[in-house]
């Protein structure tokens, strides 16, 4: 925020200058933190879960506004003993408030990119947190909360105070999947709809429409980075790490661009209307039954 208000120039893509924790040869001897913390800017934190706790190693995001913060996803692990997501988030909020000499009356809203277990497992740690709104990740709750139930094709807004997220329903990987756009940073948070990895698709037509919507959105909004929630590819085009691997020494970057959405579009077109598994340079299209 930094005291800004009113008109603001287009956001600039800041470099994401970090070596993410990426597991280790022996999970037992892993000495990385449970959650890696990276301040993208003064008001935006990217977190990554340690692969030794859960191979999914999802990314989480904490966005600060003047009135409230939003946490996108709560990690793949329920137990605060193994993944103290609440304690880490509490510490980050204390840090942010401390920089502004503020202490109380600040709200946390817990939201999700989608409903899969590796993105919601830490929810229970926030149930008894004061000044907290936990929006469970099921589609009905999410759509009601954002006002998408009556018009799933709408783009809704969620105000953090000086920072208003835009919210799009983007089903395909999961019926409850939503994509968040943050005009402050210009980041598009795509959850598991787009990331460098296996793009599991349970609803092929819905996924195709969601990709088209995101391409259209990127054409009309300044998007600096696209951030998904996992990294599963190696730096070798078309080659992923095995499922459940706990050591990924050769990871490509987390951040992607709108051009990758175009690449997904082209990939879907190349495969055609009948779902099929096929590897492309930066992702693998992976049809899956919804079970
Ligand atoms: Zn998922």
PDB file of C-alpha atoms in Angstrom, residues 15-277:
ATOM      1  CA  UNK A  15      11.748  -9.933 -10.309  1.00  0.00           C
ATOM      2  CA  UNK A  16      11.045 -12.927  -8.086  1.00  0.00           C
ATOM      3  CA  UNK A  17      14.580 -13.255  -6.864  1.00  0.00           C
ATOM      4  CA  UNK A  18      14.520 -16.338  -4.717  1.00  0.00           C
ATOM      5  CA  UNK A  19      15.675 -19.941  -4.709  1.00  0.00           C
ATOM      6  CA  UNK A  20      12.617 -21.843  -3.568  1.00  0.00           C
ATOM      7  CA  UNK A  21      13.033 -24.675  -1.152  1.00  0.00           C
ATOM      8  CA  UNK A  22      12.656 -27.782  -3.311  1.00  0.00           C
ATOM      9  CA  UNK A  23      13.070 -30.788  -1.049  1.00  0.00           C
ATOM     10  CA  UNK A  24      16.174 -32.822  -0.414  1.00  0.00           C
ATOM     11  CA  UNK A  25      17.687 -36.219  -1.159  1.00  0.00           C
ATOM     12  CA  UNK A  26      16.653 -37.386   2.293  1.00  0.00           C
ATOM     13  CA  UNK A  27      13.426 -35.916   3.639  1.00  0.00           C
ATOM     14  CA  UNK A  28      14.405 -37.152   7.070  1.00  0.00           C
ATOM     15  CA  UNK A  29      17.437 -34.892   7.093  1.00  0.00           C
ATOM     16  CA  UNK A  30      15.718 -31.884   5.522  1.00  0.00           C
ATOM     17  CA  UNK A  31      16.624 -28.696   7.369  1.00  0.00           C
ATOM     18  CA  UNK A  32      14.544 -26.192   5.370  1.00  0.00           C
ATOM     19  CA  UNK A  33      11.772 -24.236   7.125  1.00  0.00           C
ATOM     20  CA  UNK A  34       8.264 -25.722   7.128  1.00  0.00           C
ATOM     21  CA  UNK A  35       7.107 -22.738   5.120  1.00  0.00           C
ATOM     22  CA  UNK A  36       9.468 -20.581   3.107  1.00  0.00           C
ATOM     23  CA  UNK A  37       8.565 -16.891   3.247  1.00  0.00           C
ATOM     24  CA  UNK A  38       9.349 -14.493   0.401  1.00  0.00           C
ATOM     25  CA  UNK A  39       8.262 -10.834   0.496  1.00  0.00           C
ATOM     26  CA  UNK A  40       7.476  -9.997  -3.133  1.00  0.00           C
ATOM     27  CA  UNK A  41       6.896  -6.402  -2.048  1.00  0.00           C
ATOM     28  CA  UNK A  42       6.044  -4.689   1.247  1.00  0.00           C
ATOM     29  CA  UNK A  43       2.442  -5.887   1.049  1.00  0.00           C
ATOM     30  CA  UNK A  44       2.694  -9.237  -0.707  1.00  0.00           C
ATOM     31  CA  UNK A  45       4.120 -12.522   0.558  1.00  0.00           C
ATOM     32  CA  UNK A  46       4.664 -15.764  -1.342  1.00  0.00           C
ATOM     33  CA  UNK A  47       5.017 -18.894   0.798  1.00  0.00           C
ATOM     34  CA  UNK A  48       6.074 -22.384  -0.124  1.00  0.00           C
ATOM     35  CA  UNK A  49       5.470 -25.521   1.849  1.00  0.00           C
ATOM     36  CA  UNK A  50       8.413 -27.846   2.442  1.00  0.00           C
ATOM     37  CA  UNK A  51       8.403 -30.996   0.314  1.00  0.00           C
ATOM     38  CA  UNK A  52       9.587 -33.066   3.252  1.00  0.00           C
ATOM     39  CA  UNK A  53       6.211 -32.418   4.911  1.00  0.00           C
ATOM     40  CA  UNK A  54       4.151 -33.069   1.802  1.00  0.00           C
ATOM     41  CA  UNK A  55       5.428 -33.757  -1.696  1.00  0.00           C
ATOM     42  CA  UNK A  56       2.783 -31.450  -3.170  1.00  0.00           C
ATOM     43  CA  UNK A  57       4.786 -28.494  -1.760  1.00  0.00           C
ATOM     44  CA  UNK A  58       2.091 -25.968  -2.679  1.00  0.00           C
ATOM     45  CA  UNK A  59       2.581 -22.223  -2.814  1.00  0.00           C
ATOM     46  CA  UNK A  60       0.389 -19.949  -0.651  1.00  0.00           C
ATOM     47  CA  UNK A  61      -0.065 -16.198  -0.906  1.00  0.00           C
ATOM     48  CA  UNK A  62      -0.681 -13.466   1.652  1.00  0.00           C
ATOM     49  CA  UNK A  63      -1.881 -10.078   0.404  1.00  0.00           C
ATOM     50  CA  UNK A  64      -2.162  -7.052   2.675  1.00  0.00           C
ATOM     51  CA  UNK A  65      -4.662  -4.198   2.297  1.00  0.00           C
ATOM     52  CA  UNK A  66      -5.376  -1.273   4.581  1.00  0.00           C
ATOM     53  CA  UNK A  67      -8.347  -2.983   6.219  1.00  0.00           C
ATOM     54  CA  UNK A  68      -7.672  -6.673   5.861  1.00  0.00           C
ATOM     55  CA  UNK A  69      -5.287  -9.293   4.610  1.00  0.00           C
ATOM     56  CA  UNK A  70      -6.189 -12.215   2.382  1.00  0.00           C
ATOM     57  CA  UNK A  71      -4.544 -15.621   2.620  1.00  0.00           C
ATOM     58  CA  UNK A  72      -4.900 -17.682  -0.548  1.00  0.00           C
ATOM     59  CA  UNK A  73      -4.787 -21.373   0.456  1.00  0.00           C
ATOM     60  CA  UNK A  74      -3.686 -22.970   3.725  1.00  0.00           C
ATOM     61  CA  UNK A  75      -1.318 -25.724   2.636  1.00  0.00           C
ATOM     62  CA  UNK A  76      -1.329 -29.494   2.291  1.00  0.00           C
ATOM     63  CA  UNK A  77      -1.009 -30.426   5.954  1.00  0.00           C
ATOM     64  CA  UNK A  78      -3.541 -30.131   8.750  1.00  0.00           C
ATOM     65  CA  UNK A  79      -1.358 -30.484  11.820  1.00  0.00           C
ATOM     66  CA  UNK A  80       0.175 -27.283  13.212  1.00  0.00           C
ATOM     67  CA  UNK A  81       2.958 -29.499  14.565  1.00  0.00           C
ATOM     68  CA  UNK A  82       4.081 -30.300  11.030  1.00  0.00           C
ATOM     69  CA  UNK A  83       2.887 -27.183   9.200  1.00  0.00           C
ATOM     70  CA  UNK A  84       2.388 -24.161  11.479  1.00  0.00           C
ATOM     71  CA  UNK A  85       0.677 -22.117   8.778  1.00  0.00           C
ATOM     72  CA  UNK A  86      -1.360 -20.096  11.261  1.00  0.00           C
ATOM     73  CA  UNK A  87       1.683 -19.236  13.374  1.00  0.00           C
ATOM     74  CA  UNK A  88       3.655 -18.183  10.309  1.00  0.00           C
ATOM     75  CA  UNK A  89       0.788 -16.056   8.990  1.00  0.00           C
ATOM     76  CA  UNK A  90       0.265 -14.493  12.428  1.00  0.00           C
ATOM     77  CA  UNK A  91       3.930 -13.552  12.511  1.00  0.00           C
ATOM     78  CA  UNK A  92       3.774 -11.997   9.050  1.00  0.00           C
ATOM     79  CA  UNK A  93       0.697  -9.977   9.992  1.00  0.00           C
ATOM     80  CA  UNK A  94       2.438  -8.783  13.172  1.00  0.00           C
ATOM     81  CA  UNK A  95       5.423  -7.723  11.074  1.00  0.00           C
ATOM     82  CA  UNK A  96       3.243  -5.863   8.576  1.00  0.00           C
ATOM     83  CA  UNK A  97       1.219  -4.126  11.296  1.00  0.00           C
ATOM     84  CA  UNK A  98       4.369  -3.344  13.259  1.00  0.00           C
ATOM     85  CA  UNK A  99       5.853  -1.487  10.314  1.00  0.00           C
ATOM     86  CA  UNK A 100       2.778   0.747  10.427  1.00  0.00           C
ATOM     87  CA  UNK A 101       2.605   1.030  14.208  1.00  0.00           C
ATOM     88  CA  UNK A 102      -0.779  -0.672  14.147  1.00  0.00           C
ATOM     89  CA  UNK A 103      -1.856  -3.447  16.437  1.00  0.00           C
ATOM     90  CA  UNK A 104      -5.530  -4.339  16.343  1.00  0.00           C
ATOM     91  CA  UNK A 105      -8.758  -4.284  14.403  1.00  0.00           C
ATOM     92  CA  UNK A 106      -7.122  -5.902  11.405  1.00  0.00           C
ATOM     93  CA  UNK A 107      -8.985  -8.704   9.703  1.00  0.00           C
ATOM     94  CA  UNK A 108      -7.727 -11.850   8.008  1.00  0.00           C
ATOM     95  CA  UNK A 109      -9.829 -13.436   5.277  1.00  0.00           C
ATOM     96  CA  UNK A 110      -8.871 -16.981   4.341  1.00  0.00           C
ATOM     97  CA  UNK A 111      -9.715 -17.789   0.722  1.00  0.00           C
ATOM     98  CA  UNK A 112      -8.697 -20.581  -1.647  1.00  0.00           C
ATOM     99  CA  UNK A 113      -7.730 -21.089  -5.254  1.00  0.00           C
ATOM    100  CA  UNK A 114      -9.772 -24.295  -5.223  1.00  0.00           C
ATOM    101  CA  UNK A 115     -11.075 -27.043  -2.995  1.00  0.00           C
ATOM    102  CA  UNK A 116      -8.473 -29.815  -3.276  1.00  0.00           C
ATOM    103  CA  UNK A 117      -7.024 -31.179  -0.055  1.00  0.00           C
ATOM    104  CA  UNK A 118      -3.483 -29.912  -0.632  1.00  0.00           C
ATOM    105  CA  UNK A 119      -4.790 -26.322  -0.662  1.00  0.00           C
ATOM    106  CA  UNK A 120      -7.230 -26.405   2.252  1.00  0.00           C
ATOM    107  CA  UNK A 121      -5.693 -28.798   4.785  1.00  0.00           C
ATOM    108  CA  UNK A 122      -4.551 -26.003   7.103  1.00  0.00           C
ATOM    109  CA  UNK A 123      -8.016 -24.408   7.318  1.00  0.00           C
ATOM    110  CA  UNK A 124      -8.744 -25.842  10.746  1.00  0.00           C
ATOM    111  CA  UNK A 125      -5.856 -23.879  12.254  1.00  0.00           C
ATOM    112  CA  UNK A 126      -7.807 -20.671  11.540  1.00  0.00           C
ATOM    113  CA  UNK A 127     -11.179 -21.757  12.953  1.00  0.00           C
ATOM    114  CA  UNK A 128     -10.667 -20.094  16.335  1.00  0.00           C
ATOM    115  CA  UNK A 129      -8.503 -17.205  15.156  1.00  0.00           C
ATOM    116  CA  UNK A 130      -9.914 -13.794  16.204  1.00  0.00           C
ATOM    117  CA  UNK A 131     -10.734 -11.206  13.525  1.00  0.00           C
ATOM    118  CA  UNK A 132     -10.841 -13.939  10.913  1.00  0.00           C
ATOM    119  CA  UNK A 133     -13.258 -14.872   8.147  1.00  0.00           C
ATOM    120  CA  UNK A 134     -12.711 -18.389   6.825  1.00  0.00           C
ATOM    121  CA  UNK A 135     -14.461 -18.978   3.511  1.00  0.00           C
ATOM    122  CA  UNK A 136     -14.498 -22.733   3.020  1.00  0.00           C
ATOM    123  CA  UNK A 137     -13.468 -23.835  -0.449  1.00  0.00           C
ATOM    124  CA  UNK A 138     -16.588 -25.681  -1.594  1.00  0.00           C
ATOM    125  CA  UNK A 139     -18.103 -24.202  -4.731  1.00  0.00           C
ATOM    126  CA  UNK A 140     -21.436 -23.182  -3.215  1.00  0.00           C
ATOM    127  CA  UNK A 141     -19.807 -21.269  -0.350  1.00  0.00           C
ATOM    128  CA  UNK A 142     -17.235 -19.608  -2.598  1.00  0.00           C
ATOM    129  CA  UNK A 143     -19.730 -18.614  -5.277  1.00  0.00           C
ATOM    130  CA  UNK A 144     -22.162 -17.262  -2.678  1.00  0.00           C
ATOM    131  CA  UNK A 145     -19.384 -15.310  -0.940  1.00  0.00           C
ATOM    132  CA  UNK A 146     -18.226 -13.592  -4.125  1.00  0.00           C
ATOM    133  CA  UNK A 147     -21.676 -13.262  -5.691  1.00  0.00           C
ATOM    134  CA  UNK A 148     -20.917 -15.655  -8.530  1.00  0.00           C
ATOM    135  CA  UNK A 149     -23.897 -17.970  -8.013  1.00  0.00           C
ATOM    136  CA  UNK A 150     -26.276 -15.855 -10.079  1.00  0.00           C
ATOM    137  CA  UNK A 151     -23.706 -15.150 -12.793  1.00  0.00           C
ATOM    138  CA  UNK A 152     -20.644 -17.442 -12.887  1.00  0.00           C
ATOM    139  CA  UNK A 153     -19.321 -15.534 -15.899  1.00  0.00           C
ATOM    140  CA  UNK A 154     -19.075 -12.276 -13.968  1.00  0.00           C
ATOM    141  CA  UNK A 155     -15.878 -10.751 -12.634  1.00  0.00           C
ATOM    142  CA  UNK A 156     -16.419  -9.889  -8.967  1.00  0.00           C
ATOM    143  CA  UNK A 157     -14.427  -7.634  -6.689  1.00  0.00           C
ATOM    144  CA  UNK A 158     -13.123  -8.099  -3.168  1.00  0.00           C
ATOM    145  CA  UNK A 159     -11.811  -5.023  -1.374  1.00  0.00           C
ATOM    146  CA  UNK A 160      -8.898  -5.305   1.071  1.00  0.00           C
ATOM    147  CA  UNK A 161      -8.769  -1.539   1.589  1.00  0.00           C
ATOM    148  CA  UNK A 162      -6.875   0.331  -1.134  1.00  0.00           C
ATOM    149  CA  UNK A 163      -6.390  -2.962  -2.946  1.00  0.00           C
ATOM    150  CA  UNK A 164      -9.335  -4.604  -4.677  1.00  0.00           C
ATOM    151  CA  UNK A 165      -8.950  -8.137  -5.989  1.00  0.00           C
ATOM    152  CA  UNK A 166     -10.886  -9.297  -9.018  1.00  0.00           C
ATOM    153  CA  UNK A 167     -12.323 -12.782  -8.849  1.00  0.00           C
ATOM    154  CA  UNK A 168     -13.217 -15.077 -11.743  1.00  0.00           C
ATOM    155  CA  UNK A 169     -14.772 -18.530 -11.574  1.00  0.00           C
ATOM    156  CA  UNK A 170     -12.429 -20.745 -13.612  1.00  0.00           C
ATOM    157  CA  UNK A 171     -13.707 -24.341 -13.407  1.00  0.00           C
ATOM    158  CA  UNK A 172     -12.025 -27.212 -15.245  1.00  0.00           C
ATOM    159  CA  UNK A 173      -9.337 -28.483 -12.865  1.00  0.00           C
ATOM    160  CA  UNK A 174     -11.929 -28.264 -10.105  1.00  0.00           C
ATOM    161  CA  UNK A 175     -15.530 -27.022 -10.255  1.00  0.00           C
ATOM    162  CA  UNK A 176     -14.760 -24.702  -7.323  1.00  0.00           C
ATOM    163  CA  UNK A 177     -11.619 -23.178  -8.863  1.00  0.00           C
ATOM    164  CA  UNK A 178     -11.378 -19.394  -8.913  1.00  0.00           C
ATOM    165  CA  UNK A 179      -8.674 -17.130 -10.286  1.00  0.00           C
ATOM    166  CA  UNK A 180      -7.690 -13.954  -8.448  1.00  0.00           C
ATOM    167  CA  UNK A 181      -6.276 -10.866 -10.109  1.00  0.00           C
ATOM    168  CA  UNK A 182      -4.476  -8.315  -7.961  1.00  0.00           C
ATOM    169  CA  UNK A 183      -4.272  -4.912  -9.685  1.00  0.00           C
ATOM    170  CA  UNK A 184      -1.749  -3.744  -7.064  1.00  0.00           C
ATOM    171  CA  UNK A 185       0.961  -6.141  -8.225  1.00  0.00           C
ATOM    172  CA  UNK A 186      -0.582  -7.146 -11.528  1.00  0.00           C
ATOM    173  CA  UNK A 187      -0.324 -10.785 -10.485  1.00  0.00           C
ATOM    174  CA  UNK A 188      -2.849 -13.328 -11.690  1.00  0.00           C
ATOM    175  CA  UNK A 189      -3.190 -16.190  -9.185  1.00  0.00           C
ATOM    176  CA  UNK A 190      -4.286 -19.225 -11.184  1.00  0.00           C
ATOM    177  CA  UNK A 191      -4.171 -21.991  -8.561  1.00  0.00           C
ATOM    178  CA  UNK A 192      -3.894 -25.362 -10.295  1.00  0.00           C
ATOM    179  CA  UNK A 193      -5.492 -24.075 -13.504  1.00  0.00           C
ATOM    180  CA  UNK A 194      -2.064 -23.023 -14.795  1.00  0.00           C
ATOM    181  CA  UNK A 195       1.369 -23.775 -13.419  1.00  0.00           C
ATOM    182  CA  UNK A 196       4.527 -25.534 -14.614  1.00  0.00           C
ATOM    183  CA  UNK A 197       3.344 -29.065 -14.098  1.00  0.00           C
ATOM    184  CA  UNK A 198       0.604 -31.573 -14.675  1.00  0.00           C
ATOM    185  CA  UNK A 199      -2.553 -29.679 -15.495  1.00  0.00           C
ATOM    186  CA  UNK A 200      -5.144 -32.163 -14.289  1.00  0.00           C
ATOM    187  CA  UNK A 201      -8.420 -31.484 -16.065  1.00  0.00           C
ATOM    188  CA  UNK A 202     -11.658 -33.055 -14.863  1.00  0.00           C
ATOM    189  CA  UNK A 203     -14.016 -30.995 -17.049  1.00  0.00           C
ATOM    190  CA  UNK A 204     -12.497 -30.515 -20.502  1.00  0.00           C
ATOM    191  CA  UNK A 205     -15.048 -28.045 -21.988  1.00  0.00           C
ATOM    192  CA  UNK A 206     -15.114 -25.990 -18.782  1.00  0.00           C
ATOM    193  CA  UNK A 207     -11.316 -25.873 -18.646  1.00  0.00           C
ATOM    194  CA  UNK A 208     -11.149 -24.768 -22.273  1.00  0.00           C
ATOM    195  CA  UNK A 209     -13.635 -21.950 -21.580  1.00  0.00           C
ATOM    196  CA  UNK A 210     -11.719 -20.906 -18.464  1.00  0.00           C
ATOM    197  CA  UNK A 211      -8.471 -20.636 -20.443  1.00  0.00           C
ATOM    198  CA  UNK A 212     -10.260 -18.490 -23.032  1.00  0.00           C
ATOM    199  CA  UNK A 213     -11.616 -16.242 -20.306  1.00  0.00           C
ATOM    200  CA  UNK A 214      -8.184 -15.801 -18.760  1.00  0.00           C
ATOM    201  CA  UNK A 215      -6.640 -14.990 -22.147  1.00  0.00           C
ATOM    202  CA  UNK A 216      -9.329 -12.385 -22.696  1.00  0.00           C
ATOM    203  CA  UNK A 217      -8.766 -11.016 -19.193  1.00  0.00           C
ATOM    204  CA  UNK A 218      -5.019 -10.711 -19.801  1.00  0.00           C
ATOM    205  CA  UNK A 219      -5.760  -8.822 -22.983  1.00  0.00           C
ATOM    206  CA  UNK A 220      -7.589  -6.120 -21.071  1.00  0.00           C
ATOM    207  CA  UNK A 221      -5.610  -5.955 -17.801  1.00  0.00           C
ATOM    208  CA  UNK A 222      -1.914  -5.435 -17.077  1.00  0.00           C
ATOM    209  CA  UNK A 223      -0.708  -8.858 -15.901  1.00  0.00           C
ATOM    210  CA  UNK A 224       2.864  -8.928 -14.622  1.00  0.00           C
ATOM    211  CA  UNK A 225       3.155 -12.534 -13.461  1.00  0.00           C
ATOM    212  CA  UNK A 226       0.963 -15.573 -13.486  1.00  0.00           C
ATOM    213  CA  UNK A 227       1.506 -17.550 -10.302  1.00  0.00           C
ATOM    214  CA  UNK A 228       0.119 -21.047  -9.906  1.00  0.00           C
ATOM    215  CA  UNK A 229       0.363 -23.226  -6.827  1.00  0.00           C
ATOM    216  CA  UNK A 230       2.920 -25.914  -7.708  1.00  0.00           C
ATOM    217  CA  UNK A 231       6.055 -26.635  -9.705  1.00  0.00           C
ATOM    218  CA  UNK A 232       6.245 -30.143 -11.146  1.00  0.00           C
ATOM    219  CA  UNK A 233       8.267 -29.720 -14.347  1.00  0.00           C
ATOM    220  CA  UNK A 234      12.049 -29.949 -14.636  1.00  0.00           C
ATOM    221  CA  UNK A 235      14.018 -27.405 -16.654  1.00  0.00           C
ATOM    222  CA  UNK A 236      14.021 -29.879 -19.522  1.00  0.00           C
ATOM    223  CA  UNK A 237      11.098 -29.009 -21.806  1.00  0.00           C
ATOM    224  CA  UNK A 238       8.250 -31.504 -21.561  1.00  0.00           C
ATOM    225  CA  UNK A 239       9.797 -33.468 -18.690  1.00  0.00           C
ATOM    226  CA  UNK A 240       8.172 -33.526 -15.256  1.00  0.00           C
ATOM    227  CA  UNK A 241       9.394 -34.866 -11.946  1.00  0.00           C
ATOM    228  CA  UNK A 242       7.747 -38.149 -10.955  1.00  0.00           C
ATOM    229  CA  UNK A 243       4.544 -37.828  -8.953  1.00  0.00           C
ATOM    230  CA  UNK A 244       5.312 -37.835  -5.210  1.00  0.00           C
ATOM    231  CA  UNK A 245       8.953 -36.867  -5.651  1.00  0.00           C
ATOM    232  CA  UNK A 246      10.376 -35.037  -2.642  1.00  0.00           C
ATOM    233  CA  UNK A 247      13.478 -33.616  -4.304  1.00  0.00           C
ATOM    234  CA  UNK A 248      13.378 -31.243  -7.257  1.00  0.00           C
ATOM    235  CA  UNK A 249      16.867 -29.737  -7.652  1.00  0.00           C
ATOM    236  CA  UNK A 250      16.236 -28.545 -11.212  1.00  0.00           C
ATOM    237  CA  UNK A 251      12.978 -26.630 -10.899  1.00  0.00           C
ATOM    238  CA  UNK A 252      11.968 -23.975 -13.425  1.00  0.00           C
ATOM    239  CA  UNK A 253      10.617 -20.672 -12.038  1.00  0.00           C
ATOM    240  CA  UNK A 254       7.220 -20.365 -10.384  1.00  0.00           C
ATOM    241  CA  UNK A 255       6.247 -17.317 -12.398  1.00  0.00           C
ATOM    242  CA  UNK A 256       4.673 -17.548 -15.822  1.00  0.00           C
ATOM    243  CA  UNK A 257       3.163 -15.060 -18.254  1.00  0.00           C
ATOM    244  CA  UNK A 258       0.035 -14.586 -20.336  1.00  0.00           C
ATOM    245  CA  UNK A 259       1.904 -16.249 -23.201  1.00  0.00           C
ATOM    246  CA  UNK A 260       1.677 -19.515 -21.317  1.00  0.00           C
ATOM    247  CA  UNK A 261      -2.111 -19.235 -21.424  1.00  0.00           C
ATOM    248  CA  UNK A 262      -1.799 -18.933 -25.194  1.00  0.00           C
ATOM    249  CA  UNK A 263       0.376 -22.048 -25.136  1.00  0.00           C
ATOM    250  CA  UNK A 264      -2.311 -23.935 -23.207  1.00  0.00           C
ATOM    251  CA  UNK A 265      -4.883 -22.753 -25.753  1.00  0.00           C
ATOM    252  CA  UNK A 266      -2.717 -24.042 -28.579  1.00  0.00           C
ATOM    253  CA  UNK A 267      -2.163 -27.321 -26.719  1.00  0.00           C
ATOM    254  CA  UNK A 268      -5.900 -27.875 -26.249  1.00  0.00           C
ATOM    255  CA  UNK A 269      -6.497 -27.073 -29.908  1.00  0.00           C
ATOM    256  CA  UNK A 270      -3.772 -29.507 -30.963  1.00  0.00           C
ATOM    257  CA  UNK A 271      -5.317 -32.290 -28.887  1.00  0.00           C
ATOM    258  CA  UNK A 272      -8.850 -31.580 -30.082  1.00  0.00           C
ATOM    259  CA  UNK A 273     -12.224 -32.106 -28.412  1.00  0.00           C
ATOM    260  CA  UNK A 274     -11.403 -35.613 -27.125  1.00  0.00           C
ATOM    261  CA  UNK A 275      -9.391 -35.356 -23.911  1.00  0.00           C
ATOM    262  CA  UNK A 276      -5.915 -36.857 -24.171  1.00  0.00           C
ATOM    263  CA  UNK A 277      -2.727 -36.757 -22.153  1.00  0.00           C
TER     264      UNK A 277
END
